[in-house]
Coordinates of C-alpha atoms and ligand atoms in Angstrom, one line a residue:
X1 CA 36.4 -253.0 68.1
X2 CA 34.8 -255.8 66.3
X3 CA 34.6 -259.5 67.2
X4 CA 33.7 -261.8 64.4
X5 CA 32.7 -265.4 65.2
X6 CA 33.1 -268.4 62.9
X7 CA 31.2 -271.4 64.1
X8 CA 29.8 -274.7 62.9
X9 CA 26.1 -274.8 61.9
X10 CA 25.7 -278.6 61.8
X11 CA 27.5 -281.5 63.5
X12 CA 31.1 -280.2 63.0
X13 CA 33.5 -280.6 60.2
X14 CA 31.8 -277.9 58.1
X15 CA 35.1 -276.5 57.0
X16 CA 35.6 -274.0 59.8
X17 CA 39.4 -274.2 59.7
X18 CA 39.6 -273.1 56.1
X19 CA 37.1 -270.3 56.6
X20 CA 39.0 -269.0 59.6
X21 CA 42.2 -269.2 57.6
X22 CA 40.6 -267.1 55.0
X23 CA 39.1 -264.5 57.3
X24 CA 42.2 -264.3 59.4
X25 CA 43.7 -262.3 56.5
X26 CA 41.6 -259.4 57.8
X27 CA 42.1 -260.0 61.6
X28 CA 44.7 -259.2 64.1
X29 CA 43.9 -262.0 66.5
X30 CA 42.4 -265.5 66.0
X31 CA 41.1 -267.1 69.3
X32 CA 39.8 -270.6 69.7
X33 CA 37.0 -270.5 72.3
X34 CA 35.8 -274.1 73.1
X35 CA 36.4 -277.8 72.8
X36 CA 39.9 -279.4 72.7
X37 CA 41.7 -281.8 70.5
X38 CA 38.4 -283.5 69.6
X39 CA 38.5 -280.8 66.9
X40 CA 40.3 -281.4 63.6
X41 CA 40.5 -278.3 61.5
X42 CA 42.1 -278.5 58.1
X43 CA 43.8 -275.6 56.3
X44 CA 45.2 -276.3 52.8
X45 CA 47.8 -274.0 51.4
X46 CA 49.3 -275.2 48.1
X47 CA 50.6 -278.7 48.7
X48 CA 50.7 -278.2 52.5
X49 CA 47.8 -279.7 54.5
X50 CA 47.7 -278.5 58.1
X51 CA 45.5 -280.6 60.4
X52 CA 45.0 -278.4 63.5
X53 CA 43.5 -279.7 66.7
X54 CA 44.3 -277.0 69.3
X55 CA 46.4 -274.3 67.6
X56 CA 44.0 -271.7 66.1
X57 CA 43.6 -271.8 62.4
X58 CA 45.0 -268.3 61.9
X59 CA 48.6 -269.6 62.8
X60 CA 49.7 -269.7 59.1
X61 CA 49.4 -265.9 58.9
X62 CA 52.6 -264.5 60.3
X63 CA 51.0 -261.2 61.4
X64 CA 48.1 -262.7 63.3
X65 CA 48.3 -263.5 67.0
X66 CA 46.7 -266.8 67.9
X67 CA 45.1 -267.3 71.4
X68 CA 43.9 -270.6 72.9
X69 CA 41.1 -269.2 75.0
X70 CA 39.7 -269.8 78.5
X71 CA 36.9 -272.0 77.2
X72 CA 39.3 -274.5 75.6
X73 CA 40.4 -277.8 77.3
X74 CA 44.1 -278.5 76.5
X75 CA 45.9 -281.7 76.3
X76 CA 49.5 -280.3 76.7
X77 CA 51.1 -283.4 75.1
X78 CA 49.0 -282.9 72.0
X79 CA 49.5 -279.2 71.9
X80 CA 53.3 -279.5 72.0
X81 CA 53.3 -282.2 69.3
X82 CA 51.2 -279.9 67.1
X83 CA 53.5 -276.9 67.8
X84 CA 56.5 -279.0 66.9
X85 CA 55.1 -280.2 63.7
X86 CA 54.1 -276.7 62.7
X87 CA 57.6 -275.4 63.6
X88 CA 59.0 -278.2 61.4
X89 CA 57.0 -276.7 58.5
X90 CA 58.5 -273.3 59.2
X91 CA 55.4 -271.8 61.1
X92 CA 56.2 -269.4 63.9
X93 CA 54.9 -270.9 67.1
X94 CA 56.8 -268.6 69.5
X95 CA 55.1 -267.0 72.4
X96 CA 54.8 -263.8 70.4
X97 CA 52.6 -265.6 67.9
X98 CA 50.7 -268.1 70.0
X99 CA 49.3 -267.6 73.5
X100 CA 47.6 -269.9 76.0
X101 CA 44.9 -268.6 78.4
X102 CA 45.9 -269.2 82.0
X103 CA 42.2 -270.1 82.6
X104 CA 42.2 -272.9 80.0
X105 CA 41.7 -276.3 81.7
X106 CA 44.2 -279.1 81.2
X107 CA 43.4 -282.6 79.9
X108 CA 45.5 -285.3 81.6
X109 CA 46.0 -289.0 80.9
X110 CA 43.5 -289.7 83.6
X111 CA 40.8 -287.8 81.7
X112 CA 41.6 -289.8 78.5
X113 CA 41.5 -293.1 80.5
X114 CA 38.1 -292.2 82.0
X115 CA 36.7 -291.2 78.6
X116 CA 37.5 -294.7 77.2
X117 CA 36.3 -296.4 80.3
X118 CA 32.9 -294.6 80.3
X119 CA 32.4 -295.2 76.6
X120 CA 33.0 -298.9 77.1
X121 CA 30.5 -299.0 79.9
X122 CA 27.9 -297.3 77.8
X123 CA 28.1 -300.3 75.4
X124 CA 25.3 -300.0 72.7
X125 CA 24.5 -296.5 74.0
X126 CA 28.0 -295.2 73.5
X127 CA 28.2 -291.5 72.4
X128 CA 31.0 -292.3 70.0
X129 CA 33.3 -289.7 71.6
X130 CA 36.7 -289.0 70.1
X131 CA 38.3 -290.6 73.3
X132 CA 40.3 -287.4 73.9
X133 CA 39.2 -287.0 77.5
X134 CA 37.0 -284.0 76.7
X135 CA 33.9 -285.0 78.7
X136 CA 35.9 -285.8 81.9
X137 CA 38.0 -282.6 81.7
X138 CA 34.9 -280.4 81.4
X139 CA 33.2 -282.4 84.2
X140 CA 36.2 -281.6 86.5
X141 CA 35.9 -277.9 85.5
X142 CA 32.2 -277.8 86.2
X143 CA 32.8 -279.7 89.5
X144 CA 35.4 -277.0 90.4
X145 CA 38.3 -279.3 90.7
X146 CA 39.9 -278.9 87.3
X147 CA 43.6 -278.2 86.6
X148 CA 44.1 -274.8 84.9
X149 CA 47.0 -273.9 82.6
X150 CA 47.9 -271.3 85.2
X151 CA 49.6 -274.2 87.1
X152 CA 52.3 -274.3 84.5
X153 CA 53.6 -271.1 86.3
X154 CA 53.6 -272.7 89.7
X155 CA 55.6 -276.0 89.5
X156 CA 55.1 -277.1 93.1
X157 CA 51.4 -276.5 93.2
X158 CA 51.2 -278.3 89.9
X159 CA 52.8 -281.5 91.3
X160 CA 50.4 -281.5 94.3
X161 CA 47.4 -280.9 92.1
X162 CA 48.4 -283.7 89.6
X163 CA 48.9 -286.2 92.5
X164 CA 45.5 -285.3 94.0
X165 CA 43.8 -285.5 90.6
X166 CA 45.2 -288.8 89.6
X167 CA 44.4 -290.4 93.0
X168 CA 40.8 -289.4 92.6
X169 CA 40.6 -290.6 89.0
X170 CA 42.2 -293.9 90.1
X171 CA 39.3 -294.4 92.5
X172 CA 36.9 -294.3 89.6
X173 CA 39.1 -296.3 87.3
X174 CA 39.3 -298.9 90.0
X175 CA 35.5 -298.9 90.3
X176 CA 35.3 -299.5 86.5
X177 CA 37.9 -302.3 86.7
X178 CA 40.4 -300.4 84.6
X179 CA 44.2 -300.3 85.1
X180 CA 45.4 -297.6 87.5
X181 CA 47.7 -294.7 86.6
X182 CA 51.0 -293.7 88.1
X183 CA 50.6 -290.3 89.6
X184 CA 54.3 -289.6 90.0
X185 CA 55.0 -290.4 86.3
X186 CA 52.2 -288.1 85.2
X187 CA 53.4 -285.3 87.6
X188 CA 56.9 -285.6 86.1
X189 CA 55.5 -285.5 82.6
X190 CA 53.5 -282.4 83.5
X191 CA 56.5 -280.7 85.0
X192 CA 58.2 -281.0 81.6
X193 CA 55.1 -279.6 79.9
X194 CA 55.1 -276.7 82.3
X195 CA 58.7 -275.8 81.5
X196 CA 57.9 -275.5 77.8
X197 CA 54.5 -274.0 78.0
X198 CA 54.9 -271.4 80.9
X199 CA 56.2 -268.7 78.5
X200 CA 53.0 -269.0 76.4
X201 CA 50.6 -268.2 79.3
X202 CA 48.6 -265.0 79.0
X203 CA 45.9 -263.3 81.0
X204 CA 43.6 -263.7 78.1
X205 CA 40.5 -261.7 79.0
X206 CA 42.3 -258.3 79.4
X207 CA 44.6 -259.2 76.4
X208 CA 41.7 -259.7 74.1
X209 CA 39.5 -256.8 75.4
X210 CA 42.4 -254.4 75.2
X211 CA 43.0 -255.4 71.6
X212 CA 39.3 -254.7 70.9
X213 CA 39.5 -251.4 72.7
X214 CA 42.4 -250.4 70.5
X215 CA 40.3 -251.1 67.4
X216 CA 41.8 -254.5 66.5
X217 CA 39.7 -257.3 65.0
X218 CA 39.4 -260.5 66.9
X219 CA 38.2 -263.6 65.0
X220 CA 36.7 -266.2 67.4
X221 CA 37.2 -269.7 66.1
X222 CA 34.5 -272.3 67.0
X223 CA 35.1 -275.9 67.2
X224 CA 32.5 -278.7 66.8
X225 CA 29.0 -277.4 65.7
X226 CA 25.6 -276.2 66.9
X227 CA 24.2 -279.7 67.1
X228 CA 27.0 -280.9 69.3
X229 CA 26.3 -278.0 71.8
X230 CA 25.8 -279.3 75.4
X231 CA 22.4 -277.4 75.6
X232 CA 21.3 -276.8 72.0
X233 CA 22.5 -280.0 70.3
X234 CA 21.2 -283.6 70.2
X235 CA 21.8 -284.3 73.9
X236 CA 23.3 -286.6 75.1
X237 CA 24.9 -287.3 71.8
X238 CA 26.9 -284.0 72.0
X239 CA 30.2 -282.7 73.3
X240 CA 30.7 -281.2 76.7
X241 CA 31.1 -277.6 75.7
X242 CA 29.3 -274.7 74.0
X243 CA 30.3 -274.5 70.3
X244 CA 27.5 -271.9 69.8
X245 CA 27.9 -268.1 69.6
X246 CA 27.2 -267.7 73.3
X247 CA 30.1 -270.1 74.0
X248 CA 32.4 -267.7 72.1
X249 CA 31.6 -264.9 74.6
X250 CA 32.0 -267.0 77.7
X251 CA 35.0 -268.9 76.2
X252 CA 36.9 -265.7 75.5
X253 CA 35.5 -263.4 78.2
X254 CA 34.1 -260.8 75.7
X255 CA 30.8 -259.0 76.0
X256 CA 28.1 -259.2 73.3
X257 CA 28.5 -255.5 72.3
X258 CA 31.7 -256.3 70.5
X259 CA 30.1 -258.8 68.1
X260 CA 30.0 -257.7 64.5
X261 CA 29.6 -260.9 62.4
X262 CA 28.4 -264.3 63.4
X263 CA 29.4 -266.6 60.4
X264 CA 27.8 -270.0 60.3
X265 CA 29.9 -272.5 58.3
X266 CA 27.5 -275.0 56.7
X267 CA 28.5 -277.9 54.5
X268 CA 26.4 -278.2 51.2
X269 CA 25.1 -281.6 52.6
X270 CA 25.1 -282.9 56.1
X271 CA 27.6 -285.1 58.0
X272 CA 28.0 -286.5 61.5
X273 CA 30.5 -288.6 63.4
X274 CA 29.5 -290.7 66.3
X275 CA 26.1 -291.8 67.6
X276 CA 22.7 -290.1 67.8
X277 CA 19.7 -289.3 65.6
X278 CA 20.2 -287.9 62.0
X279 CA 16.9 -287.4 60.3
X280 CA 18.3 -287.0 56.8
X281 CA 20.9 -289.7 56.9
X282 CA 21.5 -291.6 53.7
X283 CA 22.8 -295.2 53.2
X284 CA 23.9 -297.2 50.3
X285 CA 25.4 -295.9 47.0
X286 CA 24.3 -292.3 47.5
X287 CA 25.9 -292.2 50.9
X288 CA 29.1 -293.7 49.4
X289 CA 29.1 -291.0 46.7
X290 CA 28.8 -288.1 49.2
X291 CA 31.3 -289.7 51.6
X292 CA 34.0 -290.5 49.0
X293 CA 36.3 -293.5 49.4
X294 CA 39.1 -291.9 51.4
X295 CA 41.3 -291.4 48.3
X296 CA 41.0 -287.6 48.6
X297 CA 42.0 -285.7 51.8
X298 CA 38.6 -284.0 51.9
X299 CA 36.6 -287.3 51.8
X300 CA 34.3 -287.7 54.8
X301 CA 36.6 -289.5 57.2
X302 CA 37.3 -287.9 60.6
X303 CA 40.2 -285.5 60.7
X304 CA 40.9 -286.5 64.4
X305 CA 39.8 -290.2 64.5
X306 CA 39.7 -291.3 60.9
X307 CA 36.2 -292.7 61.4
X308 CA 33.9 -292.7 58.3
X309 CA 31.4 -289.9 58.7
X310 CA 27.7 -290.5 58.4
X311 CA 26.3 -288.5 55.5
X312 CA 22.9 -287.1 54.4
X313 CA 21.2 -284.4 52.4
X314 CA 21.2 -280.8 53.4
X315 CA 18.8 -280.1 56.2
X316 CA 17.4 -276.6 56.4
X317 CA 15.6 -277.2 59.7
X318 CA 19.1 -277.6 61.2
X319 CA 20.4 -274.5 59.6
X320 CA 17.3 -272.5 60.8
X321 CA 18.0 -273.8 64.3
X322 CA 21.6 -272.7 63.9
X323 CA 20.4 -269.3 62.7
X324 CA 18.2 -268.8 65.8
X325 CA 20.6 -270.2 68.5
X326 CA 23.6 -268.2 67.2
X327 CA 22.0 -265.1 65.7
X328 CA 23.8 -265.8 62.4
X329 CA 24.4 -262.7 60.4
X330 CA 25.7 -264.8 57.4
X331 CA 26.6 -268.3 56.3
X332 CA 29.5 -269.8 54.3
X333 CA 28.5 -272.9 52.3
X334 CA 31.3 -275.4 51.8
X335 CA 32.0 -278.3 49.6
X336 CA 29.6 -277.3 46.8
X337 CA 32.0 -279.1 44.4
X338 CA 31.1 -282.5 45.9
X339 CA 27.5 -282.1 44.6
X340 CA 28.6 -281.8 40.9
X341 CA 27.5 -284.7 38.8
X342 CA 24.4 -285.7 40.9
X343 CA 21.3 -285.5 38.7
X344 CA 19.0 -284.3 41.4
X345 CA 19.6 -282.8 44.9
X346 CA 17.1 -283.3 47.7
X347 CA 17.0 -280.6 50.4
X348 CA 15.1 -281.1 53.6
X349 CA 12.8 -278.1 54.0
X350 CA 11.0 -279.1 57.2
X351 CA 9.9 -282.0 59.4
X352 CA 6.7 -283.8 60.0
X353 CA 5.9 -285.1 63.5
X354 CA 3.0 -287.3 64.0
X355 CA 1.3 -286.1 60.9
X356 CA 1.9 -282.4 61.7
X357 CA 4.4 -280.2 60.1
X358 CA 6.7 -278.5 62.7
X359 CA 8.8 -275.5 62.2
X360 CA 11.6 -276.1 64.8
X361 CA 14.3 -278.6 65.6
X362 CA 13.1 -280.8 68.5
X363 CA 15.3 -280.6 71.6
X364 CA 15.0 -284.2 72.6
X365 CA 16.4 -287.2 70.7
X366 CA 13.3 -289.4 71.2
X367 CA 11.1 -286.9 69.4
X368 CA 13.9 -286.2 66.8
X369 CA 14.1 -289.8 65.9
X370 CA 10.4 -289.9 65.1
X371 CA 10.4 -286.9 62.7
X372 CA 9.9 -287.5 59.0
X373 CA 12.0 -285.1 56.8
X374 CA 10.1 -283.3 54.0
X375 CA 12.2 -282.9 50.9
X376 CA 12.1 -280.6 47.9
X377 CA 14.1 -281.8 44.9
X378 CA 16.3 -279.4 43.0
X379 CA 18.0 -280.1 39.7
X380 CA 21.7 -280.9 39.9
X381 CA 24.6 -279.8 37.6
X382 CA 27.1 -281.8 35.7
X383 CA 30.0 -279.3 35.5
X384 CA 33.1 -279.2 37.6
X385 CA 32.8 -276.1 39.7
X386 CA 36.2 -276.2 41.4
X387 CA 37.6 -273.3 39.3
X388 CA 34.6 -271.0 39.9
X389 CA 35.5 -267.7 41.7
X390 CA 32.5 -265.5 41.0
X391 CA 28.8 -266.6 41.1
X392 CA 28.6 -266.1 37.3
X393 CA 31.2 -268.8 36.9
X394 CA 28.9 -271.4 38.4
X395 CA 26.3 -273.4 36.4
X396 CA 22.8 -271.9 36.9
X397 CA 21.6 -274.9 38.9
X398 CA 24.4 -274.5 41.3
X399 CA 23.7 -270.8 41.8
X400 CA 20.0 -271.7 42.3
X401 CA 21.0 -274.3 45.0
X402 CA 22.9 -271.7 46.9
X403 CA 20.2 -269.1 46.6
X404 CA 17.5 -271.6 47.6
X405 CA 19.5 -272.3 50.8
X406 CA 20.0 -268.7 51.7
X407 CA 16.3 -267.8 51.1
X408 CA 15.0 -270.7 53.0
X409 CA 17.3 -270.3 56.0
X410 CA 16.8 -266.5 56.0
X411 CA 20.5 -265.7 56.2
X412 CA 22.7 -264.4 53.3
X413 CA 25.4 -266.7 52.0
X414 CA 28.5 -264.5 51.4
X415 CA 31.0 -267.1 50.4
X416 CA 30.8 -270.5 48.8
X417 CA 33.8 -272.9 48.8
X418 CA 34.4 -275.2 45.8
X419 CA 37.5 -277.0 46.9
X420 CA 39.8 -277.2 50.0
X421 CA 42.4 -274.7 48.8
X422 CA 42.6 -271.1 50.0
X423 CA 41.7 -269.7 46.6
X424 CA 38.8 -272.0 45.9
X425 CA 36.2 -269.6 47.0
X426 CA 33.3 -268.0 45.2
X427 CA 32.7 -264.4 46.3
X428 CA 30.5 -261.6 45.2
X429 CA 27.0 -262.8 46.1
Ligands
GDP501 P1 36.3 -278.3 60.3 O1 36.5 -279.2 61.5 O2 35.0 -277.5 60.3 O3 37.5 -277.3 60.2 O4 36.4 -279.1 59.0 P2 37.4 -280.4 58.7 O5 38.7 -279.9 58.4 O6 37.3 -281.4 59.8 O7 36.7 -281.1 57.5 C1 36.5 -280.4 56.3 C2 37.3 -281.1 55.2 O8 36.8 -280.6 53.9 C3 38.8 -280.8 55.2 O9 39.4 -281.9 54.6 C4 38.9 -279.6 54.3 O10 40.1 -279.5 53.6 C5 37.8 -280.0 53.2 N1 37.2 -278.8 52.6 C6 36.8 -277.6 53.1 N2 36.1 -276.9 52.1 C7 36.1 -277.7 51.1 C8 35.4 -277.5 49.8 O11 34.8 -276.5 49.5 N3 35.5 -278.5 48.9 C9 36.2 -279.7 49.2 N4 36.2 -280.7 48.3 N5 36.8 -279.9 50.4 C10 36.7 -278.9 51.3
IMO502 P1 35.4 -280.1 64.6 O1 35.9 -278.9 65.3 C1 32.8 -283.6 64.4 C2 31.7 -285.4 68.2 C3 32.2 -286.9 68.4 C4 31.1 -287.4 69.3 C5 30.6 -286.2 70.1 C6 31.3 -286.2 71.5 O2 36.6 -280.7 63.8 O3 34.2 -279.8 63.8 P2 33.8 -285.7 72.4 O4 35.1 -286.3 72.1 O5 33.7 -284.2 72.1 O6 33.3 -285.9 73.8 O7 32.7 -286.4 71.4 O8 31.1 -285.0 69.4 N1 32.7 -284.4 67.8 C7 32.9 -283.9 66.6 N2 32.4 -284.3 65.4 N3 33.7 -282.6 64.4 C8 34.3 -282.2 65.6 O9 35.1 -281.2 65.7 C9 33.9 -283.0 66.7 N4 34.3 -282.9 68.0 C10 33.6 -283.8 68.7 O10 32.3 -287.5 67.2 O11 29.9 -287.7 68.5
MG503 MG1 36.9 -281.2 61.8

């Protein structure tokens, strides 16, 4: 009855979507456990590029059931748009193949408006959120006044709940000097979503646990990354949920005894979107080289917002933090191909704080912005690695890079990706 978890080890966008698509081939169920449509997970199959925000990345596999778990916050307008665009590409998004937890909380236009208003009020201190209403939706959940997907099965209660919710958000929007929202219009909109989404509702905790009891494999799909975790990330420059392994258990209602693998997706360098400290951040020509210009779909521009991502060298202090917080059993290193052609590669092997070497990732951003990264330089490689499929196909320096990372993080690297396509995976380490 195994539960395997795939999560982000850095600041998100590590390539979780493509790893989940790959591992889904051996799973019965893929379940998203946290976040909302702030996530953008890319799955590339042949010429088709699927950019998924809410629908789990196992959806392309016809035999895998996909579940949007209780820990997810769901904007129903975005979910329906995504389902329609998948259906247009011939993907089965019927209730047999896709299910929505009754306990998942809903994101409304009022949450989106509040996210924008609060970011504007923060001015220079803005978090750089995706403006998808994520923070306000989780705040309502924690304040015990959120709207759960269950309401889609109770149209009258839904209408009352939406009216009450919009009236309360309008008080805040008024305080912020923002335009007010029309509760009746939103209630009517949500009544339409309820008609379409009610057949997808599932009592997800028994559904998932029963599958595990029957010996099925459940793959938990993380969103965001360890450093965006509300508790274990670079607070307050984080998201409002728990992308870490503990979040998978709470976000799906599964106990720790079921866990078999905890797979940390890690990019071969580091990226971050939005504000907050980033010790190994690069600027200038080298940053441009790692980011790309936007001409390739995999260049470092946000899948959800299109914003250029900040980039830096690989930081092993971050990966060791991810190993500890998540209990990683293995890592997958992605985008190794992007490093081809760089003569030398710096890897941050530790931090110095006030002249002392420290062996942990500081929990507060003031301290973190004072650390000095300590680098080791590894030789690069010239060769194109995109056709490598076995470790022996890689240039020696590329193999050494991977082995250096695994050794210094203390977690085996089982897979290395060398391009966005399903088959661009180096296996057999
Ligand atoms: P996620 O949020 O963790 O699922 O990652 P994103 O989809 O936001 O960003 C990863 C980007 O890198 C996507 O465009 C992927 O198609 C692409 N990608 C994933 N693995 C590789 C790889 O090994 N090489 C290259 N060049 N692109 C990759
Ligand atoms: P995936 O799943 C990268 C970042 C935002 C911002 C912070 C808070 O594709 O890896 P939010 O809208 O969540 O309140 O924004 O978190 N962020 C992500 N960065 N990848 C993501 O998801 C992200 N989801 C949120 O940029 O800094
Ligand atoms: Mg992403």
